[in-house]
Short mmCIF file of C-alpha atoms in Angstrom, two decimals:
data_model
loop_
_atom_site.label_atom_id
_atom_site.label_comp_id
_atom_site.label_asym_id
_atom_site.label_seq_id
_atom_site.Cartn_x
_atom_site.Cartn_y
_atom_site.Cartn_z
CA MET A 287 -3.06 -19.60 -8.07
CA LEU A 288 -5.22 -16.62 -7.22
CA LYS A 289 -5.02 -15.35 -3.67
CA LYS A 290 -7.48 -13.12 -1.88
CA PHE A 291 -6.46 -10.47 0.59
CA VAL A 292 -7.82 -7.34 2.24
CA ILE A 293 -6.29 -3.86 2.17
CA LEU A 294 -7.50 -1.77 5.09
CA ILE A 295 -7.96 1.94 4.60
CA THR A 296 -8.19 4.56 7.33
CA ILE A 297 -8.50 8.32 7.15
CA LEU A 298 -6.74 10.80 9.39
CA ILE A 299 -8.12 14.28 10.05
CA SER A 300 -7.40 16.85 12.71
CA ASN A 301 -10.17 15.99 15.16
CA GLN A 302 -11.39 12.66 16.49
CA ILE A 303 -14.61 11.45 14.88
CA SER A 304 -17.55 10.46 16.98
CA PHE A 305 -21.21 9.71 16.62
CA VAL A 306 -24.07 10.42 18.97
CA PHE A 307 -27.37 8.63 19.38
CA ASN A 308 -30.43 10.63 20.34
CA PHE A 309 -33.80 9.00 20.77
CA LEU A 310 -37.26 10.51 20.56
CA GLU A 311 -40.55 8.74 21.07
CA GLU A 312 -43.40 10.15 19.03
CA ASN A 313 -46.72 8.36 19.50
CA THR A 314 -46.29 4.83 18.13
CA HIS A 315 -43.44 5.78 15.80
CA ARG A 316 -39.89 5.98 16.99
CA ILE A 317 -37.57 8.49 15.28
CA THR A 318 -33.87 8.20 16.00
CA TYR A 319 -31.65 11.16 15.29
CA LEU A 320 -28.03 10.31 14.53
CA GLU A 321 -24.94 12.40 13.96
CA GLY A 322 -21.69 11.41 12.29
CA ARG A 323 -18.62 12.85 10.67
CA VAL A 324 -17.10 12.20 7.27
CA GLY A 325 -14.86 9.12 7.25
CA GLU A 326 -16.30 7.46 10.36
CA TYR A 327 -19.20 5.04 10.89
CA VAL A 328 -22.67 5.10 12.43
CA ILE A 329 -24.96 2.27 13.58
CA PHE A 330 -28.70 2.28 12.84
CA ASN A 331 -30.40 0.18 15.54
CA CYS A 332 -33.57 -1.35 14.10
CA HIS A 333 -35.71 -4.04 15.79
CA ILE A 334 -38.15 -6.26 13.91
CA ASP A 335 -41.69 -6.41 15.29
CA PHE A 336 -42.73 -10.03 14.59
CA PRO A 337 -46.51 -10.70 14.52
CA GLN A 338 -47.58 -12.19 17.87
CA ASP A 339 -43.86 -12.21 18.76
CA LEU A 340 -43.45 -15.37 16.69
CA GLU A 341 -40.27 -15.31 14.58
CA MET A 342 -40.94 -16.17 10.93
CA PRO A 343 -39.20 -15.78 7.54
CA TYR A 344 -38.73 -12.15 6.56
CA SER A 345 -37.00 -9.91 4.07
CA LEU A 346 -35.32 -6.66 5.10
CA PHE A 347 -35.12 -3.36 3.22
CA TRP A 348 -33.43 -0.06 4.01
CA TYR A 349 -34.40 3.16 2.25
CA LYS A 350 -32.71 6.53 2.13
CA ASP A 351 -34.92 9.49 1.18
CA GLY A 352 -37.38 7.01 -0.30
CA LYS A 353 -34.87 5.05 -2.41
CA GLU A 354 -33.76 1.51 -1.63
CA ILE A 355 -30.11 1.31 -0.58
CA PHE A 356 -29.86 -2.12 1.08
CA SER A 357 -31.79 -5.39 1.18
CA TRP A 358 -31.44 -8.80 2.79
CA TYR A 359 -33.32 -12.06 2.30
CA ASP A 360 -32.35 -15.61 3.21
CA GLY A 361 -28.68 -14.70 3.73
CA VAL A 362 -28.30 -12.74 0.47
CA PHE A 363 -27.21 -9.09 0.76
CA ASN A 364 -27.59 -6.35 -1.82
CA SER A 365 -26.43 -2.73 -1.67
CA ALA A 366 -27.12 0.01 -4.19
CA GLY A 367 -25.15 2.87 -5.71
CA SER A 368 -22.67 4.66 -3.47
CA TYR A 369 -23.60 2.38 -0.55
CA ILE A 370 -21.98 -0.69 -2.10
CA GLY A 371 -19.31 -1.99 0.27
CA ARG A 372 -20.28 0.44 3.06
CA ILE A 373 -23.30 -1.24 4.72
CA ILE A 374 -22.96 -4.25 7.03
CA LEU A 375 -25.75 -6.10 8.87
CA VAL A 376 -24.68 -6.03 12.53
CA GLU A 377 -27.11 -8.21 14.48
CA ASN A 378 -25.64 -8.87 17.96
CA TYR A 379 -22.58 -6.83 17.02
CA LYS A 380 -19.82 -7.06 19.63
CA GLY A 381 -20.15 -4.18 22.05
CA PHE A 382 -23.80 -3.59 21.13
CA PRO A 383 -25.64 -6.68 22.46
CA LYS A 384 -29.08 -5.03 22.29
CA LEU A 385 -29.06 -4.32 18.57
CA GLY A 386 -32.07 -5.47 16.63
CA LYS A 387 -31.99 -8.03 13.85
CA ALA A 388 -32.34 -5.32 11.20
CA SER A 389 -29.51 -3.10 12.48
CA ILE A 390 -26.87 -1.92 10.02
CA ASN A 391 -23.46 -0.26 10.24
CA LEU A 392 -22.83 2.49 7.67
CA THR A 393 -19.06 2.97 7.23
CA SER A 394 -16.91 5.62 5.55
CA ILE A 395 -19.58 8.30 5.98
CA ARG A 396 -19.90 10.92 3.25
CA GLU A 397 -21.55 14.32 3.34
CA THR A 398 -24.14 13.05 0.85
CA ASP A 399 -25.26 10.44 3.41
CA SER A 400 -27.23 13.11 5.30
CA GLY A 401 -30.99 12.53 5.20
CA TRP A 402 -33.89 10.30 6.24
CA TYR A 403 -33.52 6.52 6.52
CA GLN A 404 -36.24 3.90 6.95
CA CYS A 405 -35.87 0.30 8.06
CA LYS A 406 -38.69 -2.00 6.90
CA ALA A 407 -39.30 -5.75 7.24
CA TYR A 408 -41.67 -7.85 5.06
CA PHE A 409 -43.09 -11.28 5.84
CA PRO A 410 -43.62 -13.16 2.54
CA ASN A 411 -45.58 -16.03 4.18
CA ARG A 412 -48.09 -13.77 5.89
CA THR A 413 -51.00 -11.58 4.82
CA PRO A 414 -50.66 -8.70 5.11
CA SER A 415 -46.90 -8.87 4.59
CA THR A 416 -46.16 -5.94 6.91
CA VAL A 417 -47.16 -5.01 10.43
CA ASN A 418 -45.73 -2.26 12.66
CA ASN A 419 -42.35 -2.30 10.94
CA GLY A 420 -40.83 0.88 9.58
CA SER A 421 -38.46 2.58 12.03
CA TRP A 422 -37.29 6.03 10.96
CA PHE A 423 -33.85 7.60 11.38
CA HIS A 424 -32.38 10.96 10.50
CA LEU A 425 -28.62 11.21 9.92
CA ALA A 426 -26.89 14.59 10.12
CA VAL A 427 -23.32 14.55 8.77
CA ASP A 428 -20.88 17.07 10.18
CA GLY A 429 -19.29 18.75 7.16
CA ASN A 430 -16.44 20.33 9.12
CA THR A 431 -13.84 18.20 7.34
CA LEU A 432 -11.42 18.47 4.44
CA LEU A 433 -12.81 15.41 2.66
CA LYS A 434 -15.68 15.16 0.24
CA ILE A 435 -15.52 11.36 -0.16
CA PRO A 436 -13.42 9.21 2.23
CA PRO A 437 -11.86 5.85 1.25
CA ILE A 438 -13.38 2.48 2.09
CA ASN A 439 -11.83 -0.94 2.69
CA GLN A 440 -11.04 -3.01 -0.38
CA THR A 441 -10.84 -6.75 -1.00
CA VAL A 442 -9.16 -7.66 -4.29
CA MET A 443 -7.68 -10.68 -6.02
CA GLU A 444 -3.91 -10.73 -6.32
CA GLY A 445 -2.97 -9.21 -9.68
CA ASP A 446 -6.07 -7.02 -9.90
CA PRO A 447 -5.94 -3.24 -9.40
CA ALA A 448 -7.16 -1.58 -6.18
CA MET A 449 -8.76 1.88 -6.33
CA PHE A 450 -9.17 3.98 -3.20
CA ARG A 451 -11.07 7.25 -3.33
CA CYS A 452 -9.89 10.05 -1.07
CA ILE A 453 -11.49 13.11 -2.61
CA VAL A 454 -10.78 16.51 -1.06
CA LYS A 455 -13.30 19.33 -1.10
CA ASN A 456 -11.06 21.81 -2.86
CA PRO A 457 -8.17 20.33 -4.89
CA ASP A 458 -6.98 23.84 -5.74
CA THR A 459 -5.97 24.50 -2.13
CA MET A 460 -5.52 20.95 -0.79
CA TYR A 461 -3.61 17.81 -1.67
CA VAL A 462 -3.38 14.26 -0.35
CA GLU A 463 -0.46 12.25 1.00
CA TRP A 464 -0.73 8.45 1.21
CA PHE A 465 0.86 6.27 3.87
CA LYS A 466 1.12 2.49 4.30
CA ASP A 467 1.51 1.10 7.81
CA ASN A 468 2.44 4.62 9.03
CA ARG A 469 5.24 5.01 6.48
CA PRO A 470 5.08 7.33 3.43
CA LEU A 471 4.06 5.39 0.34
CA ILE A 472 7.07 6.81 -1.48
CA GLU A 473 9.36 4.75 0.75
CA TYR A 474 7.92 1.54 -0.78
CA THR A 475 9.79 1.62 -4.09
CA ASP A 476 7.87 -1.12 -5.90
CA LEU A 477 4.46 -0.11 -4.52
CA SER A 478 4.93 3.57 -5.37
CA TYR A 479 6.07 2.57 -8.88
CA ARG A 480 2.80 0.64 -9.37
CA SER A 481 0.64 3.42 -7.89
CA SER A 482 -0.80 6.54 -9.47
CA MET A 483 -2.74 9.35 -7.83
CA ASP A 484 -5.48 11.47 -9.40
CA ARG A 485 -5.69 15.21 -8.94
CA ASP A 486 -8.53 14.75 -6.43
CA GLY A 487 -6.34 12.56 -4.17
CA SER A 488 -7.65 9.11 -5.10
CA ILE A 489 -5.02 6.41 -5.62
CA LEU A 490 -4.88 3.43 -7.99
CA ILE A 491 -2.61 0.49 -7.16
CA GLY A 492 -2.02 -1.58 -10.27
CA ASN A 493 -1.24 -5.30 -10.37
CA THR A 494 -1.58 -5.86 -6.61
CA VAL A 495 0.69 -8.36 -4.84
CA MET A 496 0.54 -9.97 -1.40
CA SER A 497 3.06 -7.47 0.02
CA ASP A 498 0.50 -4.69 -0.60
CA LEU A 499 -1.56 -6.05 2.31
CA GLY A 500 -1.75 -3.52 5.12
CA GLU A 501 -3.34 -0.40 6.54
CA TYR A 502 -3.29 2.66 4.33
CA GLN A 503 -3.91 6.27 5.33
CA CYS A 504 -4.64 9.36 3.31
CA LYS A 505 -3.72 12.68 4.92
CA VAL A 506 -5.10 15.97 3.65
CA ARG A 507 -2.62 18.83 3.48
CA SER A 508 -2.84 22.46 2.45
CA LYS A 509 -0.77 23.57 -0.53
CA ASN A 510 2.46 25.21 0.45
CA LYS A 511 6.03 25.94 -0.52
CA ALA A 512 8.11 23.12 -1.96
CA LYS A 513 9.55 20.89 0.77
CA VAL A 514 12.06 18.05 1.05
CA ILE A 515 10.28 15.12 2.71
CA TYR A 516 13.03 12.50 2.80
CA ALA A 517 16.81 12.46 2.46
CA PRO A 518 19.00 9.41 3.17
CA LYS A 519 22.12 10.02 5.24
CA GLU A 520 24.26 7.91 2.92
CA VAL A 521 24.02 6.81 -0.71
CA TYR A 522 26.48 4.29 -2.15
CA PHE A 523 27.46 4.60 -5.81
CA PRO A 524 29.03 1.67 -7.72
CA TYR A 525 32.35 2.71 -9.28
CA GLY A 526 32.34 2.47 -13.07
CA ARG A 527 28.57 1.92 -13.25
CA PRO A 528 25.54 4.25 -13.58
CA GLY A 529 24.23 5.95 -10.44
CA ILE A 530 21.16 8.01 -9.48
CA LEU A 531 20.86 10.58 -6.70
CA ASP A 532 17.22 11.38 -5.87
CA CYS A 533 15.72 14.39 -4.13
CA HIS A 534 12.46 13.36 -2.45
CA PHE A 535 10.28 16.44 -2.23
CA ARG A 536 6.66 17.54 -2.07
CA SER A 537 5.56 20.45 -4.21
CA ASN A 538 2.07 21.75 -4.81
CA PRO A 539 2.00 24.05 -6.85
CA PRO A 540 4.30 22.06 -9.16
CA LEU A 541 8.07 22.22 -8.96
CA THR A 542 9.70 25.10 -10.85
CA ASN A 543 13.36 24.56 -9.98
CA LEU A 544 15.63 22.13 -8.13
CA ARG A 545 19.01 23.35 -6.93
CA TRP A 546 21.82 20.92 -6.09
CA GLU A 547 24.94 21.72 -4.08
CA LYS A 548 28.06 19.58 -3.63
CA ASP A 549 30.55 20.25 -0.86
CA GLY A 550 28.98 23.67 -0.28
CA PHE A 551 29.10 24.84 -3.92
CA LEU A 552 26.48 24.96 -6.68
CA PHE A 553 26.45 21.66 -8.60
CA ASP A 554 25.20 22.17 -12.15
CA PRO A 555 25.12 18.95 -14.23
CA TYR A 556 25.27 21.01 -17.43
CA ASN A 557 28.87 21.82 -16.49
CA VAL A 558 29.86 18.29 -15.40
CA GLN A 559 30.63 15.68 -18.03
CA GLY A 560 28.62 12.47 -17.75
CA VAL A 561 26.05 13.85 -15.26
CA PHE A 562 22.49 14.71 -16.33
CA TYR A 563 19.21 15.96 -14.88
CA LYS A 564 16.27 13.55 -14.96
CA LYS A 565 12.74 14.89 -15.49
CA ASN A 566 12.02 14.81 -11.74
CA GLY A 567 15.21 16.71 -10.92
CA SER A 568 17.25 13.67 -9.86
CA LEU A 569 20.90 13.46 -10.87
CA PHE A 570 21.93 10.67 -13.26
CA TYR A 571 25.60 9.67 -13.43
CA ASN A 572 26.42 7.83 -16.64
CA ARG A 573 29.61 6.29 -15.24
CA VAL A 574 30.47 6.85 -11.58
CA SER A 575 34.02 7.92 -10.68
CA ASP A 576 35.73 8.82 -7.41
CA GLU A 577 35.22 12.55 -8.00
CA HIS A 578 31.44 12.08 -7.77
CA GLY A 579 31.64 11.30 -4.06
CA GLY A 580 30.93 14.12 -1.62
CA ARG A 581 28.36 15.97 0.49
CA TYR A 582 25.21 16.87 -1.46
CA THR A 583 22.08 18.89 -0.67
CA CYS A 584 19.02 19.61 -2.79
CA THR A 585 16.59 22.54 -2.57
CA PRO A 586 13.20 22.39 -4.37
CA TYR A 587 11.28 25.51 -5.43
CA ASN A 588 7.74 26.17 -6.64
CA ALA A 589 5.72 29.32 -7.32
CA LEU A 590 5.33 29.88 -3.56
CA GLY A 591 9.02 29.37 -2.80
CA THR A 592 10.87 26.72 -0.77
CA GLN A 593 10.87 25.44 2.80
CA GLY A 594 14.61 24.91 2.71
CA SER A 595 17.36 22.51 1.69
CA SER A 596 17.61 18.83 2.45
CA PRO A 597 19.92 17.46 5.15
CA ILE A 598 23.37 16.59 3.85
CA ILE A 599 23.48 13.42 1.74
CA HIS A 600 26.84 11.66 1.85
CA VAL A 601 27.58 10.04 -1.51
CA ILE A 602 30.16 7.25 -1.11
CA VAL A 603 31.78 5.70 -4.18
CA GLN A 604 32.50 2.01 -3.66
CA ARG A 605 33.97 -0.62 -5.95
CA PRO A 606 31.65 -3.56 -6.63
CA PRO A 607 32.97 -6.90 -5.34
CA VAL A 608 34.85 -9.17 -7.76
CA PHE A 609 34.82 -12.92 -8.37
CA LYS A 610 38.15 -14.54 -7.55
CA ILE A 611 36.84 -17.94 -8.61
CA LYS A 612 33.97 -18.11 -11.07
CA PRO A 613 31.73 -21.17 -11.47
CA LYS A 614 32.01 -23.06 -14.74
CA GLN A 615 29.26 -22.43 -17.28
CA ILE A 616 28.19 -26.11 -17.24
CA TYR A 617 28.43 -28.83 -14.61
CA ILE A 618 27.63 -32.42 -15.69
CA THR A 619 26.80 -35.09 -13.15
CA LYS A 620 24.70 -38.24 -12.66
CA LEU A 621 21.75 -39.23 -10.48
CA GLY A 622 22.80 -40.14 -6.95
CA GLU A 623 26.23 -38.52 -7.23
CA GLU A 624 27.65 -35.41 -5.56
CA VAL A 625 28.58 -32.19 -7.34
CA GLU A 626 30.43 -29.06 -6.18
CA LEU A 627 29.76 -25.69 -7.84
CA HIS A 628 32.69 -23.32 -7.26
CA CYS A 629 32.42 -19.62 -6.47
CA GLU A 630 34.57 -17.19 -4.48
CA ALA A 631 34.26 -13.40 -4.19
CA ARG A 632 36.62 -10.79 -2.78
CA ASP A 633 36.53 -7.12 -1.90
CA ALA A 634 37.70 -5.05 -4.88
CA THR A 635 40.12 -2.96 -2.80
CA ASN A 636 41.31 -5.74 -0.48
CA GLU A 637 41.69 -9.12 -2.11
CA ASN A 638 42.34 -10.73 1.27
CA LEU A 639 38.81 -9.85 2.36
CA LEU A 640 36.27 -12.54 1.44
CA GLN A 641 32.81 -11.40 0.36
CA PRO A 642 29.69 -13.39 1.40
CA VAL A 643 28.23 -15.48 -1.42
CA GLU A 644 24.63 -16.56 -1.97
CA TRP A 645 23.39 -19.34 -4.25
CA ILE A 646 19.91 -19.36 -5.78
CA ARG A 647 18.11 -21.18 -8.56
CA LYS A 648 16.99 -19.14 -11.55
CA ASP A 649 13.56 -20.81 -11.54
CA GLY A 650 12.94 -19.65 -7.96
CA HIS A 651 12.85 -23.13 -6.43
CA PRO A 652 14.72 -23.50 -3.10
CA LEU A 653 17.95 -25.42 -2.81
CA PRO A 654 17.35 -29.08 -1.87
CA LYS A 655 16.71 -29.19 1.85
CA GLY A 656 19.13 -31.44 3.74
CA ARG A 657 21.20 -32.22 0.62
CA PHE A 658 23.29 -29.08 0.09
CA GLU A 659 26.20 -27.42 1.88
CA LEU A 660 27.93 -24.05 1.52
CA ASN A 661 31.67 -23.84 2.17
CA GLU A 662 33.49 -20.52 1.56
CA GLY A 663 31.25 -19.78 -1.40
CA ASN A 664 31.22 -23.27 -2.93
CA LEU A 665 27.89 -25.07 -3.23
CA THR A 666 27.88 -28.85 -2.77
CA ILE A 667 24.76 -30.87 -3.62
CA ARG A 668 24.64 -34.51 -2.51
CA ASN A 669 22.56 -37.43 -3.77
CA ILE A 670 21.65 -35.67 -7.04
CA LYS A 671 18.02 -36.03 -8.12
CA GLU A 672 16.17 -35.24 -11.32
CA SER A 673 14.70 -32.08 -9.74
CA ASP A 674 18.23 -30.66 -9.21
CA ARG A 675 18.85 -30.02 -12.92
CA GLY A 676 18.62 -26.36 -13.93
CA ILE A 677 20.38 -22.99 -13.85
CA TYR A 678 22.05 -21.78 -10.66
CA SER A 679 23.34 -18.33 -9.80
CA CYS A 680 26.21 -17.30 -7.52
CA ILE A 681 25.56 -13.80 -6.11
CA THR A 682 27.69 -11.45 -4.03
CA ARG A 683 27.02 -7.84 -3.10
CA ASN A 684 28.12 -4.84 -1.11
CA LYS A 685 26.34 -1.57 -0.30
CA ALA A 686 26.92 -0.19 -3.79
CA ALA A 687 26.27 -3.08 -6.16
CA SER A 688 25.68 -6.79 -6.65
CA ILE A 689 27.21 -9.15 -9.19
CA CYS A 690 26.21 -12.65 -10.21
CA LYS A 691 27.40 -15.54 -12.33
CA PHE A 692 25.09 -18.14 -13.87
CA ASN A 693 25.88 -21.80 -14.47
CA GLU A 694 23.86 -24.83 -15.54
CA LEU A 695 23.67 -28.23 -13.88
CA ILE A 696 23.06 -31.02 -16.41
CA LEU A 697 22.29 -34.67 -15.63
CA ASN A 698 24.03 -37.16 -17.84
#
């Protein structure tokens, strides 16, 4: 089932953005001078002059420097070119009760929006079709900003990509950082994996999901020395399994070197068996052992240098939990009966310490409400129904790893 949701985009720059209305009466024509800044919005207040003050059917057109950019007739809206998705008809807009019927709100202002605008109404059932309609506006856009084109709100279908433009004026000296709900995008593992950013700062989110819903921000930064932007206090490695230690850094110009230290000494994977550098400078441990635990720091470098090392990252090696009692591969039961699926997990270093156990169905369906019970890891299902057949999984985990065991419930 397709679902529709909205991703809100905002833009942060150093100064607050405002707009000013100035009005000038000139004979019978009214010219309104407006000012705005890149990334914000401005309202064009246009009243319709109905013949003899009698309201009648009309069509509405907006022009910019003589070219049509927006039209409305009988509830149908049309925008043109770069104005698509940025113009809204705002009759009786909240906070502006005196707006005319032809008023519009232009959002996500760009520098190219500067110029002359005309609002014009036509009356198809009257001859002539126009009267004293044709209000003029001049918009001056303040270019004192780092952005050339700001992002605009997006509405997409779940599964479709979402593209947000955040184009800086000079990509050679500036770069863009993206945030979601005031958190760096990099902290959202799945979202950052599905996202890619162009050199100009625009971002593409592929295969959108409902969890992508939220408010996004693009921040413009100046290029600088390489810098660590995030370092967890603790990282748990699963003993006997692969492990990865990441260094989250920002570097523009590109990274030239990444130095790791362990317990205060240089840590060079080329001299440590079973440890390798990944392309992004992360450390990959082929098979974790106790000797890999310790206090790590990473220091990124680019052509301009470095802003320093990361805070200490404590790597803790922990044994994954173990199953003391494993569920059978197949359980056979009948409709209306009761079945118990056995599972018990213990701490690997203290077999007297029980580990919490979770049961799920492989197909994603929930356990039968009101008909199941969990007792020290065992799953009991009462009054078996046809919908209960399928594959079940017993899962237990600690901070380092999770393990699971699958079994199938068959109805005889």
